Amino acid sequence: MDVAEAVKKRYSVREYLDKPVPEEKLILILETARLAPSASNRQEWRFIVVKDKEIKNKLMQAAKGQKFVSQAPIVIACCATDTTHIMSCGQPSYVIDVTIAVDHMTLKATEEGLGTCWIGAFNEDKVKKILQVPKGVRVVELLTLGYPASEPPPRKNRKNLNEIIMYERWSS
Ligand SMILES: Cc1cc2nc3c(=O)[nH]c(=O)nc-3n(C[C@H](O)[C@H](O)[C@H](O)COP(=O)(O)O)c2cc1C
């Protein structure tokens, strides 16, 4: 599967089969996070792979009760260790760096026949407590991972290119 196809095929999977993710597939997916670019090659990302049912249940509660968080065979808590670095453009690098790594994982998972869903709706303090994440480390995203239990829904609407692209200068 090429990258464009993975981009097209990826969708948010909110229903998972009760079927474990083979370890070799998990490693291939994590490897794409490892190889992601990061500002000044900081690699401040850290990933906690959660398979334990009890811990996933707690994460589900911390994620506004989104049921599929506990149903997914794996939840990956995507963290950043150094959150202080601000790039000259004014943006903190850690959110961007972690996010790129997560996106790599979603695409590789798609290639491997697996599904993912980004989870941004969670209480960070609760998640940190559950996973014993040290002070100063931020949990940027949770990512569910597993075999999809249902067929992909019709593609969700995206804006047209002409609504989001401008050439040479900002134009309305
Ligand atoms: C940063 C981020 C946070 C998200 N948080 C959640 C979430 O908490 N729960 C959820 O069900 N979907 C979540 N999503 C999934 C989006 O709703 C989804 O990507 C969007 O509706 C487009 O649908 P698609 O992923 O199927 O193409 C999140 C997506 C992103 C990128």
PDB file of C-alpha atoms and ligand atoms in Angstrom:
ATOM      1  CA  MET A   1       0.000   0.000   0.000  1.00  0.00           C
ATOM      2  CA  ASP A   2       1.467   3.385  -0.878  1.00  0.00           C
ATOM      3  CA  VAL A   3       1.194   6.409   1.390  1.00  0.00           C
ATOM      4  CA  ALA A   4      -1.586   8.091  -0.592  1.00  0.00           C
ATOM      5  CA  GLU A   5      -3.663   4.931  -0.422  1.00  0.00           C
ATOM      6  CA  ALA A   6      -3.132   4.649   3.331  1.00  0.00           C
ATOM      7  CA  VAL A   7      -4.181   8.294   3.720  1.00  0.00           C
ATOM      8  CA  LYS A   8      -7.339   7.556   1.745  1.00  0.00           C
ATOM      9  CA  LYS A   9      -8.133   4.328   3.561  1.00  0.00           C
ATOM     10  CA  ARG A  10      -7.527   5.545   7.119  1.00  0.00           C
ATOM     11  CA  TYR A  11     -10.610   6.420   9.098  1.00  0.00           C
ATOM     12  CA  SER A  12     -11.490   6.657  12.765  1.00  0.00           C
ATOM     13  CA  VAL A  13     -12.263   3.167  13.990  1.00  0.00           C
ATOM     14  CA  ARG A  14     -14.585   3.168  16.989  1.00  0.00           C
ATOM     15  CA  GLU A  15     -15.438  -0.536  17.079  1.00  0.00           C
ATOM     16  CA  TYR A  16     -12.810  -3.240  17.416  1.00  0.00           C
ATOM     17  CA  LEU A  17     -12.649  -7.024  17.098  1.00  0.00           C
ATOM     18  CA  ASP A  18     -11.722  -8.975  20.186  1.00  0.00           C
ATOM     19  CA  LYS A  19      -8.545 -10.090  18.450  1.00  0.00           C
ATOM     20  CA  PRO A  20      -5.042  -9.276  19.632  1.00  0.00           C
ATOM     21  CA  VAL A  21      -2.695  -7.182  17.557  1.00  0.00           C
ATOM     22  CA  PRO A  22       0.318  -9.336  16.603  1.00  0.00           C
ATOM     23  CA  GLU A  23       3.443  -8.099  18.356  1.00  0.00           C
ATOM     24  CA  GLU A  24       5.374  -7.831  15.072  1.00  0.00           C
ATOM     25  CA  LYS A  25       2.691  -5.517  13.643  1.00  0.00           C
ATOM     26  CA  LEU A  26       2.755  -3.400  16.788  1.00  0.00           C
ATOM     27  CA  ILE A  27       6.525  -3.048  16.502  1.00  0.00           C
ATOM     28  CA  LEU A  28       6.261  -2.052  12.820  1.00  0.00           C
ATOM     29  CA  ILE A  29       3.747   0.614  13.796  1.00  0.00           C
ATOM     30  CA  LEU A  30       5.828   1.926  16.692  1.00  0.00           C
ATOM     31  CA  GLU A  31       8.852   1.983  14.405  1.00  0.00           C
ATOM     32  CA  THR A  32       7.132   4.568  12.178  1.00  0.00           C
ATOM     33  CA  ALA A  33       6.747   6.809  15.226  1.00  0.00           C
ATOM     34  CA  ARG A  34      10.411   6.355  16.022  1.00  0.00           C
ATOM     35  CA  LEU A  35      11.397   7.488  12.517  1.00  0.00           C
ATOM     36  CA  ALA A  36       9.177  10.584  12.493  1.00  0.00           C
ATOM     37  CA  PRO A  37      10.748  14.012  12.089  1.00  0.00           C
ATOM     38  CA  SER A  38      10.895  16.345  15.073  1.00  0.00           C
ATOM     39  CA  ALA A  39      12.040  19.917  15.632  1.00  0.00           C
ATOM     40  CA  SER A  40      15.853  19.900  15.989  1.00  0.00           C
ATOM     41  CA  ASN A  41      15.521  16.110  16.100  1.00  0.00           C
ATOM     42  CA  ARG A  42      14.444  16.419  19.758  1.00  0.00           C
ATOM     43  CA  GLN A  43      12.463  13.149  19.734  1.00  0.00           C
ATOM     44  CA  GLU A  44      10.796  14.218  22.958  1.00  0.00           C
ATOM     45  CA  TRP A  45       7.986  11.718  22.368  1.00  0.00           C
ATOM     46  CA  ARG A  46       7.385   8.737  24.624  1.00  0.00           C
ATOM     47  CA  PHE A  47       4.691   6.114  24.055  1.00  0.00           C
ATOM     48  CA  ILE A  48       2.990   3.985  26.678  1.00  0.00           C
ATOM     49  CA  VAL A  49       1.453   0.865  25.150  1.00  0.00           C
ATOM     50  CA  VAL A  50      -1.511  -0.277  27.228  1.00  0.00           C
ATOM     51  CA  LYS A  51      -3.053  -3.729  26.788  1.00  0.00           C
ATOM     52  CA  ASP A  52      -4.204  -4.389  30.343  1.00  0.00           C
ATOM     53  CA  LYS A  53      -8.019  -4.477  30.486  1.00  0.00           C
ATOM     54  CA  GLU A  54      -8.249  -2.835  33.892  1.00  0.00           C
ATOM     55  CA  ILE A  55      -5.990   0.061  32.905  1.00  0.00           C
ATOM     56  CA  LYS A  56      -7.859   0.500  29.602  1.00  0.00           C
ATOM     57  CA  ASN A  57     -11.117   0.652  31.560  1.00  0.00           C
ATOM     58  CA  LYS A  58      -9.707   3.451  33.681  1.00  0.00           C
ATOM     59  CA  LEU A  59      -8.477   5.252  30.556  1.00  0.00           C
ATOM     60  CA  MET A  60     -11.944   4.910  29.062  1.00  0.00           C
ATOM     61  CA  GLN A  61     -13.405   6.642  32.110  1.00  0.00           C
ATOM     62  CA  ALA A  62     -10.777   9.391  31.837  1.00  0.00           C
ATOM     63  CA  ALA A  63     -11.703   9.750  28.164  1.00  0.00           C
ATOM     64  CA  LYS A  64     -15.256  10.862  28.818  1.00  0.00           C
ATOM     65  CA  GLY A  65     -16.528   7.279  28.878  1.00  0.00           C
ATOM     66  CA  GLN A  66     -15.790   6.643  25.189  1.00  0.00           C
ATOM     67  CA  LYS A  67     -16.498   2.898  25.239  1.00  0.00           C
ATOM     68  CA  PHE A  68     -14.213   1.889  22.401  1.00  0.00           C
ATOM     69  CA  VAL A  69     -11.202   3.082  24.392  1.00  0.00           C
ATOM     70  CA  SER A  70     -11.552   0.046  26.658  1.00  0.00           C
ATOM     71  CA  GLN A  71     -12.729  -2.208  23.824  1.00  0.00           C
ATOM     72  CA  ALA A  72      -9.654  -1.605  21.653  1.00  0.00           C
ATOM     73  CA  PRO A  73      -6.945  -4.241  22.197  1.00  0.00           C
ATOM     74  CA  ILE A  74      -4.347  -1.496  22.570  1.00  0.00           C
ATOM     75  CA  VAL A  75      -4.345   2.105  23.698  1.00  0.00           C
ATOM     76  CA  ILE A  76      -1.179   4.087  23.146  1.00  0.00           C
ATOM     77  CA  ALA A  77      -0.667   7.123  25.345  1.00  0.00           C
ATOM     78  CA  CYS A  78       1.441   9.539  23.332  1.00  0.00           C
ATOM     79  CA  CYS A  79       3.495  11.750  25.630  1.00  0.00           C
ATOM     80  CA  ALA A  80       6.115  14.481  25.468  1.00  0.00           C
ATOM     81  CA  THR A  81       8.991  14.802  27.914  1.00  0.00           C
ATOM     82  CA  ASP A  82      10.307  18.250  27.047  1.00  0.00           C
ATOM     83  CA  THR A  83       7.494  20.721  26.671  1.00  0.00           C
ATOM     84  CA  THR A  84       9.520  23.897  27.114  1.00  0.00           C
ATOM     85  CA  HIS A  85      11.037  24.295  23.661  1.00  0.00           C
ATOM     86  CA  ILE A  86       9.424  27.056  21.640  1.00  0.00           C
ATOM     87  CA  MET A  87      10.474  27.326  18.015  1.00  0.00           C
ATOM     88  CA  SER A  88      11.413  30.723  16.542  1.00  0.00           C
ATOM     89  CA  CYS A  89       7.997  30.750  14.867  1.00  0.00           C
ATOM     90  CA  GLY A  90       6.454  30.911  18.332  1.00  0.00           C
ATOM     91  CA  GLN A  91       4.979  27.425  18.351  1.00  0.00           C
ATOM     92  CA  PRO A  92       5.891  24.875  21.006  1.00  0.00           C
ATOM     93  CA  SER A  93       7.471  21.936  19.210  1.00  0.00           C
ATOM     94  CA  TYR A  94       6.248  19.091  21.391  1.00  0.00           C
ATOM     95  CA  VAL A  95       2.634  18.959  20.246  1.00  0.00           C
ATOM     96  CA  ILE A  96       3.696  19.064  16.609  1.00  0.00           C
ATOM     97  CA  ASP A  97       6.405  16.426  17.068  1.00  0.00           C
ATOM     98  CA  VAL A  98       4.168  13.985  18.909  1.00  0.00           C
ATOM     99  CA  THR A  99       1.355  14.563  16.439  1.00  0.00           C
ATOM    100  CA  ILE A 100       3.519  13.721  13.423  1.00  0.00           C
ATOM    101  CA  ALA A 101       4.602  10.494  15.102  1.00  0.00           C
ATOM    102  CA  VAL A 102       0.990   9.600  15.855  1.00  0.00           C
ATOM    103  CA  ASP A 103      -0.035  10.252  12.273  1.00  0.00           C
ATOM    104  CA  HIS A 104       2.740   7.948  11.034  1.00  0.00           C
ATOM    105  CA  MET A 105       1.340   5.243  13.287  1.00  0.00           C
ATOM    106  CA  THR A 106      -2.203   5.683  12.015  1.00  0.00           C
ATOM    107  CA  LEU A 107      -1.036   5.274   8.419  1.00  0.00           C
ATOM    108  CA  LYS A 108       1.161   2.256   9.117  1.00  0.00           C
ATOM    109  CA  ALA A 109      -1.684   0.670  11.075  1.00  0.00           C
ATOM    110  CA  THR A 110      -3.915   1.141   8.031  1.00  0.00           C
ATOM    111  CA  GLU A 111      -1.349  -0.572   5.848  1.00  0.00           C
ATOM    112  CA  GLU A 112      -1.252  -3.458   8.317  1.00  0.00           C
ATOM    113  CA  GLY A 113      -5.041  -3.875   8.115  1.00  0.00           C
ATOM    114  CA  LEU A 114      -5.524  -2.333  11.552  1.00  0.00           C
ATOM    115  CA  GLY A 115      -7.623   0.609  12.673  1.00  0.00           C
ATOM    116  CA  THR A 116      -6.924   3.543  14.942  1.00  0.00           C
ATOM    117  CA  CYS A 117      -8.724   6.466  16.478  1.00  0.00           C
ATOM    118  CA  TRP A 118      -7.166   9.628  17.797  1.00  0.00           C
ATOM    119  CA  ILE A 119      -8.459  10.471  21.248  1.00  0.00           C
ATOM    120  CA  GLY A 120      -8.167  14.093  22.288  1.00  0.00           C
ATOM    121  CA  ALA A 121     -11.187  14.092  24.562  1.00  0.00           C
ATOM    122  CA  PHE A 122      -9.596  12.996  27.814  1.00  0.00           C
ATOM    123  CA  ASN A 123      -8.715  14.436  31.167  1.00  0.00           C
ATOM    124  CA  GLU A 124      -4.941  14.678  31.169  1.00  0.00           C
ATOM    125  CA  ASP A 125      -4.555  14.761  34.951  1.00  0.00           C
ATOM    126  CA  LYS A 126      -6.571  11.571  35.281  1.00  0.00           C
ATOM    127  CA  VAL A 127      -4.648   9.828  32.494  1.00  0.00           C
ATOM    128  CA  LYS A 128      -1.334  10.865  34.046  1.00  0.00           C
ATOM    129  CA  LYS A 129      -2.404   9.472  37.396  1.00  0.00           C
ATOM    130  CA  ILE A 130      -3.575   6.169  35.885  1.00  0.00           C
ATOM    131  CA  LEU A 131      -0.360   5.694  33.911  1.00  0.00           C
ATOM    132  CA  GLN A 132       1.946   7.149  36.582  1.00  0.00           C
ATOM    133  CA  VAL A 133       3.287   9.730  34.167  1.00  0.00           C
ATOM    134  CA  PRO A 134       5.805  11.990  35.935  1.00  0.00           C
ATOM    135  CA  LYS A 135       5.321  15.697  36.513  1.00  0.00           C
ATOM    136  CA  GLY A 136       6.513  17.800  33.586  1.00  0.00           C
ATOM    137  CA  VAL A 137       5.578  15.157  31.027  1.00  0.00           C
ATOM    138  CA  ARG A 138       2.460  15.917  28.975  1.00  0.00           C
ATOM    139  CA  VAL A 139       0.052  13.397  27.511  1.00  0.00           C
ATOM    140  CA  VAL A 140      -0.689  14.851  24.093  1.00  0.00           C
ATOM    141  CA  GLU A 141      -2.970  12.191  22.609  1.00  0.00           C
ATOM    142  CA  LEU A 142      -4.326   8.729  23.176  1.00  0.00           C
ATOM    143  CA  LEU A 143      -4.511   6.384  20.206  1.00  0.00           C
ATOM    144  CA  THR A 144      -6.659   3.269  20.059  1.00  0.00           C
ATOM    145  CA  LEU A 145      -5.409   0.391  17.932  1.00  0.00           C
ATOM    146  CA  GLY A 146      -6.904  -2.892  16.820  1.00  0.00           C
ATOM    147  CA  TYR A 147      -8.699  -4.763  14.084  1.00  0.00           C
ATOM    148  CA  PRO A 148     -11.793  -2.860  12.913  1.00  0.00           C
ATOM    149  CA  ALA A 149     -15.069  -4.607  13.735  1.00  0.00           C
ATOM    150  CA  SER A 150     -17.061  -2.890  11.030  1.00  0.00           C
ATOM    151  CA  GLU A 151     -16.700  -1.794   7.451  1.00  0.00           C
ATOM    152  CA  PRO A 152     -15.437   1.754   6.839  1.00  0.00           C
ATOM    153  CA  PRO A 153     -18.294   4.270   6.849  1.00  0.00           C
ATOM    154  CA  PRO A 154     -18.754   6.537   3.818  1.00  0.00           C
ATOM    155  CA  ARG A 155     -15.909   9.039   3.695  1.00  0.00           C
ATOM    156  CA  LYS A 156     -16.553  12.013   5.931  1.00  0.00           C
ATOM    157  CA  ASN A 157     -16.849  15.312   4.158  1.00  0.00           C
ATOM    158  CA  ARG A 158     -13.665  17.232   3.641  1.00  0.00           C
ATOM    159  CA  LYS A 159     -13.440  20.792   2.417  1.00  0.00           C
ATOM    160  CA  ASN A 160     -12.564  21.195  -1.239  1.00  0.00           C
ATOM    161  CA  LEU A 161      -9.012  22.111  -2.171  1.00  0.00           C
ATOM    162  CA  ASN A 162     -10.125  25.546  -3.370  1.00  0.00           C
ATOM    163  CA  GLU A 163     -11.490  26.266   0.128  1.00  0.00           C
ATOM    164  CA  ILE A 164      -8.208  25.603   1.868  1.00  0.00           C
ATOM    165  CA  ILE A 165      -5.421  26.386  -0.591  1.00  0.00           C
ATOM    166  CA  MET A 166      -4.214  29.836  -1.604  1.00  0.00           C
ATOM    167  CA  TYR A 167      -1.392  30.680  -3.939  1.00  0.00           C
ATOM    168  CA  GLU A 168       1.298  33.300  -3.427  1.00  0.00           C
ATOM    169  CA  ARG A 169      -0.657  35.239  -0.780  1.00  0.00           C
ATOM    170  CA  TRP A 170      -3.658  35.016   1.572  1.00  0.00           C
ATOM    171  CA  SER A 171      -6.830  35.559  -0.376  1.00  0.00           C
ATOM    172  CA  SER A 172     -10.487  35.240   0.485  1.00  0.00           C
TER     173      SER A 172
HETATM  174  C1  LIG B   1      -6.503  15.617  17.508  1.00  0.00           C
HETATM  175  C2  LIG B   1      -7.699  14.720  17.317  1.00  0.00           C
HETATM  176  C3  LIG B   1      -8.501  14.379  18.411  1.00  0.00           C
HETATM  177  C4  LIG B   1      -9.585  13.525  18.249  1.00  0.00           C
HETATM  178  N1  LIG B   1     -10.307  13.118  19.352  1.00  0.00           N
HETATM  179  C5  LIG B   1     -11.303  12.219  19.202  1.00  0.00           C
HETATM  180  C6  LIG B   1     -11.965  11.686  20.331  1.00  0.00           C
HETATM  181  O1  LIG B   1     -11.699  12.001  21.487  1.00  0.00           O
HETATM  182  N2  LIG B   1     -12.965  10.776  20.123  1.00  0.00           N
HETATM  183  C7  LIG B   1     -13.304  10.365  18.872  1.00  0.00           C
HETATM  184  O2  LIG B   1     -14.194   9.515  18.759  1.00  0.00           O
HETATM  185  N3  LIG B   1     -12.682  10.843  17.776  1.00  0.00           N
HETATM  186  C8  LIG B   1     -11.685  11.743  17.908  1.00  0.00           C
HETATM  187  N4  LIG B   1     -11.007  12.196  16.809  1.00  0.00           N
HETATM  188  C9  LIG B   1     -11.375  11.710  15.461  1.00  0.00           C
HETATM  189  C10 LIG B   1     -12.042  12.768  14.604  1.00  0.00           C
HETATM  190  O3  LIG B   1     -13.361  12.952  15.046  1.00  0.00           O
HETATM  191  C11 LIG B   1     -11.988  12.299  13.153  1.00  0.00           C
HETATM  192  O4  LIG B   1     -10.645  12.189  12.755  1.00  0.00           O
HETATM  193  C12 LIG B   1     -12.724  13.238  12.198  1.00  0.00           C
HETATM  194  O5  LIG B   1     -14.087  13.277  12.485  1.00  0.00           O
HETATM  195  C13 LIG B   1     -12.545  12.793  10.740  1.00  0.00           C
HETATM  196  O6  LIG B   1     -13.009  11.463  10.577  1.00  0.00           O
HETATM  197  P1  LIG B   1     -12.055  10.298  10.068  1.00  0.00           P
HETATM  198  O7  LIG B   1     -10.899  10.175  11.048  1.00  0.00           O
HETATM  199  O8  LIG B   1     -12.907   9.053  10.077  1.00  0.00           O
HETATM  200  O9  LIG B   1     -11.566  10.641   8.699  1.00  0.00           O
HETATM  201  C14 LIG B   1      -9.923  13.045  16.957  1.00  0.00           C
HETATM  202  C15 LIG B   1      -9.119  13.397  15.863  1.00  0.00           C
HETATM  203  C16 LIG B   1      -8.009  14.200  16.036  1.00  0.00           C
HETATM  204  C17 LIG B   1      -7.128  14.514  14.848  1.00  0.00           C
END
